[in-house]
Amino acid sequence: MKKIIDLLTEEMQKAFEAAGYDRELGRVTLSNRPDLCEYQCNGAMAGARKYHKAPIVIAADVAVELADSPVFKEAAAAAPGFLNLKLSENFLTNYVKEMRAAPKFGLEMPVRPQKIVMDYGGANIAKPLHVGHIRPAIIGESLKRIRRYAGHQVIGDVHMGDWGMPMGLVISELQAREPDLVYFDESYDGEYPQDAPFTISELEEIYPAASAKSKVDPEFKAKAMEATYKLQTGVRGYRALWKHIMAVSVADLKRNYGKLNVEFDLWKGESDVQGLIPKMVEDMKAGGYAYLSEGALVVDVKEETDTKEVPPCMILKSDGAALYNTTDLATIMERMSLYQPDELVYTTDKRQELYFEQIFRCARKTGLVKPETKLTFVGFGTMNGKDGKPFKTRDGGVMRLENLIRDTQEEMYRKIREGREMPEEEARQVAEVVALSALKYGDLSNVASKDYVFDIEKFTSFEGNTGPYILYTIVRIKSILSKYVEQGGDLEKAVFRNAENESEKDLMLQIAQFQTTIDSASEELAPHKICTYIYNLANAFNHFYHETRILAEDDEEKKAGLIALLALTREVLETCIDLLGFSAPDKM
Ligand code: ARG
């Protein structure tokens, strides 16, 4: 189904042509002056020079051609040469009617769907998720859902930090605590136990303890380095222990991401590509790309057009060890060979922008990707506290993600209990669902690259530009619809009627922006566009709701028309919040 803006433009182009002007001038846009009109066209201004005529004369000529238009009810030439447009109610009704009948509300699917690997999440094994992990999870999940809905094939990969020194630290600390564990007996050649010798809470305590110890105890640090080396060279007991660390940690990560409604198709990590590194390095050397600089192996990635310094991309440290870069490059290689994607999208903190610029350039230069493969970086800003500094716990520590979620649920529960009669159990469940909307909408409604302030008061409010406000609107619609059904109405049979007043028409106009919104959110990787859209839509609905008798309407046909509009509003809102990664309860 065509976008409404394109249909309007087509009609306008016909009018320009009929009036003897270049049809290309007939581009229609949303109105800058909603008080005067719904859409507008500025083509007459652009045509003035070409036709040596005053813009208002051109606009008036075009307006004449639109006098009987089935699309525009009103096309008025306004000084100095705008065309102010209002849509015909009939045209608008048919458009929303078609939207409700079409799959995905008429969103056009791509001619050539893209295969995209999305790298987001970035959790680290043996370390609990903390507030720093909330943005990559929320934004990445939403981007995945949006691109999928837009018709692309998306593979989401959590890309865990599961290799290197942190693993060595955990293993060494375990050894210090329990030296008799069979994993440390190098003469042992039997099967290792099925169950891990630690729980997740022990693991979470072990890592920070080991990390702190390594900073003050050089001997321990040396041991951890040796353990890392042993793990990486495949010593059996170390491998077995690492597998336990992975299993225990991944189960916990899945649980925590689950609370955020975040899912990954792939649980791959840095460890998966270690075997690819030697060949990759050889190829880079053989291709003449990688050379030794102060002992380290590097690839130059600067370009003539650079306005800032882009340092070489380091492939191996002077001691021959692989680093973060090496693993990311090897991962690109693996993704290209396993999935042949058209695009790779990385969602991380924007402070990694230069790093990914180096990686992308290096991957292109050394032929790890095809010339036409798109490499995209989505950098997000920091989640700050009210003091404008990165969000911390009250005593200045790093807050665990789990605790942030719990606090938001508590606050939501309090607000729900305060405002209405609801049994405790139910209120708890509802609070969970609504809290997720508060967190996610609070994040996603900002342009991703900007920092934002985590304001629990504001985010959990039922009023204003918040997740709970959107859900409240949906719940309100759901309740009217179910009463309609209880009274014997049939939602499927409800037929649209032409809008009878401004607020009803405005609601239809808002709904009709769906395709444009989803397309640009998908192309620009911008979930905030969906937030703006549903906020406007929710406002339009609530305005309409306050002005309209719905269930009390006596005229059954009219009532059914209103119900059809409500049902569509609800479907569109629910689809949009699903793209943002949350859902609405039935009551709240
Ligand atoms: N694990 C990393 C960290 O905690 C983030 C990984 C981001 N993704 C990537 N492909 N480098 O900082």
Coordinates of C-alpha atoms and ligand atoms in Angstrom, one line a residue:
M1 CA 0.0 0.0 0.0
K2 CA 1.3 3.4 -0.9
K3 CA 2.2 5.9 1.8
I4 CA -0.4 8.6 2.3
I5 CA 2.2 11.3 1.6
D6 CA 2.9 9.7 -1.8
L7 CA -0.7 9.5 -2.7
L8 CA -1.1 13.2 -1.8
T9 CA 2.0 14.1 -3.8
E10 CA 0.7 12.2 -6.9
E11 CA -2.5 14.1 -6.8
M12 CA -0.7 17.4 -6.4
Q13 CA 1.7 16.6 -9.3
K14 CA -1.3 15.9 -11.5
A15 CA -2.6 19.4 -10.6
F16 CA 0.7 21.1 -11.3
E17 CA 0.9 19.4 -14.7
A18 CA -2.7 20.2 -15.5
A19 CA -2.1 23.9 -14.7
G20 CA 0.9 23.8 -17.1
Y21 CA 3.7 23.5 -14.6
D22 CA 6.5 21.0 -13.9
R23 CA 4.9 18.1 -12.0
E24 CA 8.1 17.7 -9.9
L25 CA 7.0 20.8 -8.0
G26 CA 4.1 19.0 -6.5
R27 CA 5.7 17.6 -3.5
V28 CA 3.4 17.5 -0.4
T29 CA 4.6 17.6 3.2
L30 CA 3.0 17.6 6.6
S31 CA 1.8 21.0 7.6
N32 CA 4.0 23.4 9.5
R33 CA 0.9 25.1 10.6
P34 CA -1.5 22.5 11.9
D35 CA -3.8 25.4 13.0
L36 CA -4.3 26.3 9.3
C37 CA -4.1 23.0 7.4
E38 CA -3.2 19.3 7.5
Y39 CA -0.7 19.1 4.7
Q40 CA 1.0 21.7 2.5
C41 CA 2.8 22.1 -0.7
N42 CA 5.5 24.7 -1.3
G43 CA 6.1 23.9 -5.0
A44 CA 4.7 27.3 -6.2
M45 CA 7.5 29.1 -4.4
A46 CA 10.1 26.9 -6.0
G47 CA 8.5 27.4 -9.4
A48 CA 8.4 31.2 -9.2
R49 CA 11.9 31.7 -10.7
K50 CA 11.4 29.2 -13.5
Y51 CA 8.1 30.6 -14.6
H52 CA 8.8 34.3 -13.9
K53 CA 5.5 34.5 -12.0
A54 CA 4.6 35.4 -8.5
P55 CA 4.3 32.2 -6.4
I56 CA 0.8 33.1 -5.3
V57 CA -0.3 33.1 -9.0
I58 CA 1.1 29.7 -9.5
A59 CA -0.5 28.4 -6.3
A60 CA -3.8 29.9 -7.4
D61 CA -3.6 28.2 -10.8
V62 CA -2.9 24.8 -9.1
A63 CA -5.7 25.3 -6.6
V64 CA -8.2 25.7 -9.4
E65 CA -7.2 22.3 -10.8
L66 CA -7.8 20.8 -7.3
A67 CA -11.3 22.2 -7.0
D68 CA -13.0 18.8 -7.6
S69 CA -10.2 16.6 -6.2
P70 CA -11.4 13.5 -4.5
V71 CA -8.3 13.6 -2.3
F72 CA -8.3 17.2 -1.1
K73 CA -11.3 18.8 0.4
E74 CA -9.5 22.1 0.5
A75 CA -6.5 23.4 -1.4
A76 CA -6.1 27.1 -0.7
A77 CA -3.4 29.4 -2.1
A78 CA -2.0 31.4 0.7
A79 CA 0.5 34.3 0.6
P80 CA 3.2 34.3 -0.4
G81 CA 2.6 31.1 -2.3
F82 CA 1.8 28.1 -0.2
L83 CA -0.9 25.6 -0.9
N84 CA -2.7 24.8 2.3
L85 CA -4.3 21.5 2.2
K86 CA -7.1 19.6 4.0
L87 CA -7.9 16.0 3.1
S88 CA -11.3 14.8 2.0
E89 CA -12.9 12.8 4.7
N90 CA -13.9 10.1 2.3
F91 CA -10.4 9.7 1.0
L92 CA -9.0 9.5 4.5
T93 CA -11.7 6.9 5.6
N94 CA -10.8 4.7 2.7
Y95 CA -7.2 5.0 3.5
V96 CA -7.5 3.8 7.1
K97 CA -10.0 1.2 6.1
E98 CA -7.5 -0.2 3.7
M99 CA -4.8 0.0 6.4
R100 CA -6.8 -2.1 8.8
A101 CA -7.4 -4.8 6.1
A102 CA -3.8 -5.0 4.9
P103 CA -1.0 -7.0 6.4
K104 CA 1.2 -4.8 8.6
F105 CA -1.2 -1.9 8.0
G106 CA -0.1 -1.7 4.4
L107 CA 3.6 -1.3 5.1
E108 CA 5.4 -2.0 1.8
M109 CA 7.9 -4.8 1.9
P110 CA 11.4 -4.3 0.4
V111 CA 12.0 -5.6 -3.1
R112 CA 15.2 -7.1 -1.9
P113 CA 15.2 -8.0 1.8
Q114 CA 18.5 -7.6 3.4
K115 CA 20.3 -10.1 5.6
I116 CA 21.6 -8.3 8.6
V117 CA 23.7 -9.4 11.6
M118 CA 23.1 -7.2 14.6
D119 CA 25.7 -7.2 17.3
Y120 CA 24.3 -5.8 20.6
G121 CA 24.2 -6.6 24.3
G122 CA 27.9 -7.2 24.8
A123 CA 27.5 -9.0 28.1
N124 CA 30.6 -10.3 29.8
I125 CA 30.9 -13.8 31.3
A126 CA 31.2 -14.1 35.1
K127 CA 30.3 -10.5 35.6
P128 CA 26.7 -9.4 36.4
L129 CA 24.9 -7.1 34.0
H130 CA 25.1 -3.5 35.2
V131 CA 23.4 -0.3 34.2
G132 CA 25.9 0.1 31.4
H133 CA 24.4 -2.9 29.7
I134 CA 20.9 -1.5 29.6
R135 CA 21.2 0.7 26.6
P136 CA 22.8 -1.8 24.2
A137 CA 20.2 -4.3 25.2
I138 CA 17.2 -2.0 24.8
I139 CA 18.3 -0.2 21.7
G140 CA 19.7 -3.2 19.9
E141 CA 16.5 -5.3 20.6
S142 CA 14.3 -2.6 19.2
L143 CA 16.5 -2.1 16.1
K144 CA 16.3 -5.8 15.5
R145 CA 12.5 -5.8 15.8
I146 CA 12.0 -2.8 13.6
R147 CA 14.2 -4.1 10.8
R148 CA 12.5 -7.4 11.0
Y149 CA 9.1 -5.9 10.8
A150 CA 10.2 -3.8 7.9
G151 CA 10.8 -7.1 6.0
H152 CA 14.5 -7.8 6.6
Q153 CA 16.2 -11.0 7.9
V154 CA 18.0 -10.1 11.1
I155 CA 20.2 -12.3 13.2
G156 CA 20.9 -10.9 16.7
D157 CA 24.2 -11.9 18.4
V158 CA 25.0 -11.0 22.0
H159 CA 28.8 -11.2 21.3
M160 CA 29.9 -12.1 24.8
G161 CA 33.1 -11.1 26.4
D162 CA 34.0 -14.7 27.2
W163 CA 37.8 -14.9 26.6
G164 CA 41.0 -13.6 28.0
M165 CA 42.2 -12.3 31.3
P166 CA 38.8 -12.2 33.2
M167 CA 38.5 -16.0 32.7
G168 CA 42.1 -16.5 33.9
L169 CA 41.3 -14.4 37.0
V170 CA 38.2 -16.5 37.9
I171 CA 40.1 -19.8 37.4
S172 CA 43.0 -18.7 39.5
E173 CA 40.8 -17.5 42.3
L174 CA 39.0 -20.8 42.3
Q175 CA 42.3 -22.6 42.5
A176 CA 43.4 -20.4 45.4
R177 CA 40.1 -21.3 47.2
E178 CA 39.8 -24.9 46.3
P179 CA 43.2 -26.2 45.1
D180 CA 42.0 -29.8 45.3
L181 CA 39.4 -29.5 42.6
V182 CA 40.0 -32.2 40.0
Y183 CA 40.3 -29.6 37.3
F184 CA 43.7 -28.5 38.6
D185 CA 45.1 -32.1 38.7
E186 CA 47.0 -32.2 35.5
S187 CA 47.5 -36.0 35.7
Y188 CA 43.8 -36.5 35.8
D189 CA 42.5 -38.0 32.5
G190 CA 38.9 -39.1 33.5
E191 CA 35.6 -37.4 32.8
Y192 CA 35.0 -34.1 34.6
P193 CA 31.9 -33.7 36.8
Q194 CA 28.7 -32.5 35.1
D195 CA 27.9 -29.9 37.6
A196 CA 29.8 -26.7 38.1
P197 CA 31.7 -26.4 41.4
F198 CA 30.1 -23.0 42.0
T199 CA 26.8 -21.2 41.8
I200 CA 26.1 -18.0 40.0
S201 CA 26.2 -15.9 43.2
E202 CA 29.6 -17.4 44.0
L203 CA 30.8 -16.7 40.5
E204 CA 29.7 -13.1 40.8
E205 CA 31.5 -12.7 44.0
I206 CA 34.7 -14.5 42.7
Y207 CA 35.3 -12.2 39.7
P208 CA 35.4 -8.9 41.5
A209 CA 37.4 -10.4 44.3
A210 CA 40.0 -11.8 41.9
S211 CA 40.1 -8.6 39.9
A212 CA 40.8 -6.6 43.0
K213 CA 43.4 -9.0 44.2
S214 CA 45.3 -8.9 40.9
K215 CA 45.7 -5.2 41.3
V216 CA 47.6 -5.5 44.6
D217 CA 49.1 -8.9 44.4
P218 CA 51.6 -9.3 41.5
E219 CA 52.1 -13.0 42.2
F220 CA 48.4 -13.6 41.9
K221 CA 48.3 -11.6 38.7
A222 CA 51.1 -13.7 37.2
K223 CA 49.1 -16.9 38.1
A224 CA 46.0 -15.5 36.4
M225 CA 48.0 -14.7 33.3
E226 CA 49.3 -18.2 33.3
A227 CA 45.8 -19.6 33.8
T228 CA 44.6 -17.5 30.9
Y229 CA 47.4 -18.9 28.8
K230 CA 46.6 -22.5 29.8
L231 CA 43.0 -22.0 29.0
Q232 CA 43.8 -20.5 25.6
T233 CA 46.2 -23.3 24.7
G234 CA 43.6 -25.8 25.6
V235 CA 44.7 -27.4 28.9
R236 CA 41.8 -29.9 29.5
G237 CA 40.9 -29.0 33.1
Y238 CA 41.0 -25.3 32.4
R239 CA 38.7 -25.8 29.4
A240 CA 36.3 -27.9 31.5
L241 CA 36.2 -25.3 34.2
W242 CA 35.7 -22.5 31.6
K243 CA 32.7 -24.5 30.2
H244 CA 31.2 -24.5 33.6
I245 CA 31.7 -20.8 34.0
M246 CA 30.1 -20.3 30.6
A247 CA 27.1 -22.5 31.3
V248 CA 26.4 -20.9 34.7
S249 CA 26.9 -17.4 33.5
V250 CA 24.9 -17.7 30.3
A251 CA 21.9 -19.2 32.1
D252 CA 21.9 -16.2 34.4
L253 CA 22.4 -13.7 31.5
K254 CA 19.4 -15.3 29.7
R255 CA 17.3 -14.9 32.8
N256 CA 18.3 -11.2 33.1
Y257 CA 17.9 -10.4 29.5
G258 CA 14.6 -12.2 29.6
K259 CA 13.4 -9.7 32.3
L260 CA 14.1 -7.0 29.8
N261 CA 12.3 -8.9 27.0
V262 CA 15.5 -9.1 25.1
E263 CA 16.4 -12.2 23.1
F264 CA 19.3 -13.2 21.0
D265 CA 19.5 -15.7 18.1
L266 CA 23.1 -16.3 18.7
W267 CA 25.0 -16.6 22.0
K268 CA 28.4 -16.4 20.4
G269 CA 31.3 -14.7 21.9
E270 CA 34.9 -13.8 21.6
S271 CA 36.0 -17.3 22.3
D272 CA 34.3 -18.7 19.2
V273 CA 36.6 -17.0 16.7
Q274 CA 40.0 -17.5 18.4
G275 CA 40.8 -20.4 16.0
L276 CA 40.3 -18.0 13.0
I277 CA 42.9 -15.5 14.2
P278 CA 46.2 -17.2 13.0
K279 CA 45.0 -17.5 9.4
M280 CA 43.5 -14.0 9.4
V281 CA 46.8 -12.6 10.6
E282 CA 48.7 -14.5 8.0
D283 CA 46.5 -13.3 5.3
M284 CA 46.8 -9.7 6.4
K285 CA 50.6 -10.0 6.4
A286 CA 50.7 -11.8 3.1
G287 CA 48.4 -9.2 1.5
G288 CA 50.9 -6.6 2.5
Y289 CA 48.4 -4.8 4.8
A290 CA 49.8 -5.6 8.2
Y291 CA 53.3 -4.5 9.2
L292 CA 55.4 -4.3 12.4
S293 CA 55.4 -1.0 14.2
E294 CA 57.3 -0.8 17.5
G295 CA 57.0 -4.6 17.8
A296 CA 53.2 -4.6 17.3
L297 CA 51.4 -5.8 14.2
V298 CA 49.3 -3.0 12.7
V299 CA 47.2 -2.0 9.6
D300 CA 47.1 1.6 8.5
V301 CA 43.6 2.8 8.2
K302 CA 43.9 6.6 7.8
E303 CA 42.4 8.2 4.7
E304 CA 43.2 11.4 2.9
T305 CA 39.9 13.0 3.7
D306 CA 40.2 12.5 7.5
T307 CA 39.8 15.6 9.5
K308 CA 40.9 14.0 12.7
E309 CA 43.7 11.5 13.3
V310 CA 42.7 7.9 12.8
P311 CA 45.4 5.7 14.3
P312 CA 46.4 2.4 12.8
C313 CA 44.4 -0.6 13.8
M314 CA 46.4 -2.9 16.0
I315 CA 46.2 -6.6 15.1
L316 CA 48.6 -8.2 17.6
K317 CA 50.4 -6.7 20.6
S318 CA 54.2 -6.7 20.7
D319 CA 54.1 -9.9 22.8
G320 CA 52.1 -11.5 20.0
A321 CA 48.8 -11.5 22.0
A322 CA 45.5 -10.9 20.3
L323 CA 43.3 -8.1 21.5
Y324 CA 39.7 -6.7 21.4
N325 CA 40.4 -5.5 17.8
T326 CA 41.7 -8.9 16.7
T327 CA 38.6 -10.6 17.9
D328 CA 36.2 -8.2 16.4
L329 CA 37.9 -8.6 13.0
A330 CA 37.9 -12.3 13.2
T331 CA 34.2 -12.2 14.2
I332 CA 33.5 -10.2 11.0
M333 CA 35.3 -12.9 9.0
E334 CA 33.2 -15.6 10.7
R335 CA 30.0 -13.8 10.2
M336 CA 30.7 -13.2 6.5
S337 CA 31.5 -16.9 5.9
L338 CA 28.6 -18.3 8.0
Y339 CA 25.8 -15.9 7.1
Q340 CA 26.9 -13.8 4.0
P341 CA 25.1 -10.7 5.5
D342 CA 24.4 -7.6 3.5
E343 CA 25.0 -5.5 6.5
L344 CA 26.5 -5.7 10.0
V345 CA 25.1 -3.3 12.6
Y346 CA 26.9 -2.7 15.9
T347 CA 25.2 -1.0 18.8
T348 CA 27.6 0.2 21.5
D349 CA 28.5 3.2 23.6
K350 CA 29.4 6.1 21.3
R351 CA 32.8 6.3 22.9
Q352 CA 33.7 3.3 20.8
E353 CA 33.0 5.2 17.6
L354 CA 36.6 5.7 16.6
Y355 CA 37.4 2.1 17.5
F356 CA 34.7 0.8 15.1
E357 CA 35.8 3.2 12.4
Q358 CA 39.2 1.6 12.6
I359 CA 37.7 -1.9 12.6
F360 CA 35.5 -1.1 9.6
R361 CA 38.2 0.4 7.6
C362 CA 40.6 -2.4 8.4
A363 CA 37.9 -5.0 7.4
R364 CA 37.3 -3.3 4.1
K365 CA 41.0 -2.7 3.3
T366 CA 42.0 -6.3 4.0
G367 CA 39.0 -7.7 2.1
L368 CA 37.3 -9.3 5.1
V369 CA 34.0 -7.9 3.8
K370 CA 32.7 -7.4 0.2
P371 CA 32.8 -3.9 -1.2
E372 CA 29.1 -3.7 -1.0
T373 CA 28.7 -5.0 2.6
K374 CA 27.4 -2.2 4.8
L375 CA 29.1 -1.7 8.1
T376 CA 27.0 0.4 10.5
F377 CA 27.8 1.8 13.9
V378 CA 25.0 2.9 16.2
G379 CA 26.6 4.8 19.1
F380 CA 24.5 5.7 22.1
G381 CA 25.1 8.3 24.8
T382 CA 25.3 7.7 28.5
M383 CA 22.5 7.1 31.0
N384 CA 23.1 9.8 33.6
G385 CA 21.8 10.3 37.1
K386 CA 20.0 13.5 38.1
D387 CA 23.4 15.1 38.9
G388 CA 24.2 14.8 35.2
K389 CA 27.0 12.3 35.8
P390 CA 26.9 8.6 34.8
F391 CA 24.2 6.8 36.8
K392 CA 25.4 5.4 40.1
T393 CA 24.0 3.7 43.2
R394 CA 23.4 6.0 46.2
D395 CA 26.8 5.1 47.6
G396 CA 28.5 5.8 44.3
G397 CA 28.9 2.2 43.1
V398 CA 27.9 0.7 39.8
M399 CA 24.3 -0.4 39.9
R400 CA 23.4 -3.9 38.8
L401 CA 20.8 -4.0 36.1
E402 CA 18.7 -6.3 38.2
N403 CA 18.5 -3.7 40.9
L404 CA 17.6 -1.0 38.6
I405 CA 14.7 -3.1 37.2
R406 CA 13.6 -4.0 40.7
D407 CA 13.6 -0.3 41.9
T408 CA 11.6 0.7 38.9
Q409 CA 9.1 -2.1 39.5
E410 CA 8.8 -1.1 43.2
E411 CA 8.1 2.5 42.2
M412 CA 5.5 1.4 39.6
Y413 CA 3.9 -0.9 42.1
R414 CA 3.6 2.0 44.6
K415 CA 2.0 4.2 41.9
I416 CA -0.4 1.5 40.9
R417 CA -1.5 0.7 44.4
E418 CA -1.9 4.4 45.2
G419 CA -4.3 5.2 42.4
R420 CA -6.6 2.2 42.3
E421 CA -8.1 -0.8 43.9
M422 CA -6.2 -3.8 42.7
P423 CA -5.3 -7.0 44.6
E424 CA -1.7 -7.2 45.6
E425 CA -0.7 -10.1 43.4
E426 CA -2.2 -8.5 40.3
A427 CA -0.7 -5.2 41.1
R428 CA 2.7 -6.8 41.2
Q429 CA 2.2 -8.4 37.8
V430 CA 0.9 -5.3 36.3
A431 CA 3.8 -3.3 37.8
E432 CA 6.3 -5.6 36.1
V433 CA 4.8 -5.0 32.7
V434 CA 4.4 -1.3 33.1
A435 CA 7.9 -0.8 34.7
L436 CA 9.4 -2.3 31.5
S437 CA 7.6 0.3 29.5
A438 CA 8.9 3.0 31.8
L439 CA 12.5 1.9 31.4
K440 CA 12.4 1.2 27.7
Y441 CA 10.4 4.2 26.6
G442 CA 12.4 6.5 28.9
D443 CA 15.5 5.3 27.0
L444 CA 14.2 4.9 23.4
S445 CA 12.2 8.2 23.3
N446 CA 15.6 10.0 23.2
V447 CA 17.7 10.2 20.1
A448 CA 20.1 7.3 20.8
S449 CA 23.3 9.2 20.4
K450 CA 22.3 11.7 23.2
D451 CA 22.9 11.2 26.9
Y452 CA 19.8 11.2 29.0
V453 CA 18.9 11.4 32.6
F454 CA 17.4 8.4 34.3
D455 CA 14.5 10.0 36.2
I456 CA 12.4 7.3 37.8
E457 CA 9.7 9.8 38.9
K458 CA 9.2 11.0 35.4
F459 CA 9.6 7.6 33.6
T460 CA 7.0 6.0 35.8
S461 CA 4.4 8.8 35.5
F462 CA 1.1 8.0 33.9
E463 CA 1.1 11.5 32.4
G464 CA 3.4 13.1 29.8
N465 CA 5.7 11.5 27.3
T466 CA 6.2 8.2 29.1
G467 CA 5.8 4.5 28.6
P468 CA 3.0 4.2 31.3
Y469 CA 1.0 7.0 29.5
I470 CA 1.1 5.0 26.3
L471 CA 0.1 1.8 28.1
Y472 CA -2.6 3.7 29.9
T473 CA -4.0 4.8 26.6
I474 CA -4.0 1.2 25.2
V475 CA -5.6 -0.1 28.3
R476 CA -8.3 2.5 28.1
I477 CA -9.1 1.4 24.5
K478 CA -9.0 -2.2 25.4
S479 CA -11.5 -1.7 28.1
I480 CA -14.0 0.1 25.8
L481 CA -13.6 -2.6 23.1
S482 CA -14.2 -5.4 25.5
K483 CA -17.3 -3.6 26.9
Y484 CA -18.5 -3.2 23.3
V485 CA -18.1 -7.0 22.8
E486 CA -19.8 -7.7 26.1
Q487 CA -22.8 -5.7 24.9
G488 CA -23.0 -7.9 21.8
G489 CA -20.9 -5.9 19.4
D490 CA -18.6 -7.5 16.8
L491 CA -15.2 -5.9 16.3
E492 CA -14.6 -7.5 13.0
K493 CA -17.9 -6.2 11.6
A494 CA -17.3 -2.6 12.7
V495 CA -17.1 -0.5 9.6
F496 CA -15.4 2.9 9.4
R497 CA -17.3 6.0 8.8
N498 CA -16.2 9.4 7.7
A499 CA -14.9 11.6 10.6
E500 CA -17.5 13.9 11.9
N501 CA -15.3 16.4 13.7
E502 CA -11.8 17.6 14.0
S503 CA -10.6 15.3 16.8
E504 CA -11.9 12.2 15.0
K505 CA -10.3 13.3 11.8
D506 CA -7.0 14.2 13.5
L507 CA -6.9 10.6 15.0
M508 CA -7.3 9.2 11.5
L509 CA -4.6 11.5 10.2
Q510 CA -2.2 10.4 12.9
I511 CA -2.9 6.7 12.2
A512 CA -2.1 7.3 8.5
Q513 CA 1.5 8.3 9.4
F514 CA 2.3 4.7 10.3
Q515 CA 4.1 3.6 7.1
T516 CA 6.2 6.8 6.9
T517 CA 7.2 6.4 10.6
I518 CA 8.2 2.7 10.3
D519 CA 10.1 3.2 7.1
S520 CA 12.2 6.1 8.5
A521 CA 12.7 4.4 11.9
S522 CA 14.0 1.3 10.0
E523 CA 16.2 3.1 7.5
E524 CA 17.7 5.5 10.0
L525 CA 17.9 3.0 12.8
A526 CA 15.9 5.4 15.0
P527 CA 13.4 3.9 17.5
H528 CA 12.7 7.4 18.9
K529 CA 10.7 8.1 15.7
I530 CA 8.3 5.4 16.8
C531 CA 8.1 6.9 20.3
T532 CA 7.2 10.3 18.9
Y533 CA 4.6 8.8 16.6
I534 CA 2.9 6.8 19.4
Y535 CA 3.0 9.8 21.7
N536 CA 1.2 12.0 19.1
L537 CA -1.2 9.1 18.4
A538 CA -2.0 8.6 22.0
N539 CA -2.6 12.3 22.5
A540 CA -4.8 12.4 19.4
F541 CA -6.8 9.5 20.8
N542 CA -7.2 10.9 24.3
H543 CA -8.3 14.2 22.9
F544 CA -10.9 12.4 20.7
Y545 CA -12.0 10.2 23.6
H546 CA -12.7 13.2 25.9
E547 CA -14.9 14.8 23.2
T548 CA -16.8 11.8 22.0
R549 CA -19.6 9.6 23.3
I550 CA -18.6 6.1 22.2
L551 CA -20.5 3.3 24.1
A552 CA -23.3 5.7 24.9
E553 CA -23.8 6.5 21.3
D554 CA -27.4 5.7 20.2
D555 CA -26.8 5.5 16.5
E556 CA -25.5 1.9 16.1
E557 CA -23.8 2.5 12.8
K558 CA -22.0 5.5 14.1
K559 CA -21.0 3.6 17.2
A560 CA -19.6 0.8 15.0
G561 CA -17.6 3.4 13.0
L562 CA -16.1 4.8 16.2
I563 CA -15.3 1.3 17.4
A564 CA -13.5 0.4 14.1
L565 CA -11.3 3.5 14.7
L566 CA -10.6 2.5 18.3
A567 CA -9.7 -1.0 17.2
L568 CA -7.3 0.2 14.6
T569 CA -5.7 2.7 17.0
R570 CA -5.1 -0.1 19.5
E571 CA -3.7 -2.4 16.9
V572 CA -1.3 0.2 15.7
L573 CA -0.2 1.2 19.2
E574 CA 0.3 -2.4 20.2
T575 CA 2.4 -3.1 17.1
C576 CA 4.5 -0.1 17.8
I577 CA 5.2 -0.9 21.5
D578 CA 6.1 -4.4 20.4
L579 CA 8.7 -2.9 18.1
L580 CA 10.1 -1.0 21.1
G581 CA 10.2 -4.2 23.0
F582 CA 7.4 -4.0 25.6
S583 CA 3.7 -4.8 25.9
A584 CA 0.5 -3.6 27.5
P585 CA -1.4 -5.3 30.4
D586 CA -5.2 -5.7 30.1
K587 CA -5.8 -3.6 33.1
M588 CA -3.8 -1.0 35.0
Ligands
ARG1 N1 31.9 -6.9 25.9 C1 32.2 -5.5 25.5 C2 32.2 -4.7 26.8 O1 31.6 -5.0 27.8 C3 31.2 -5.0 24.5 C4 31.2 -5.6 23.2 C5 30.7 -4.8 22.1 N2 30.6 -5.4 20.8 C6 31.6 -5.6 20.0 N3 31.5 -6.3 18.9 N4 32.8 -5.2 20.3 O2 32.7 -3.6 26.8

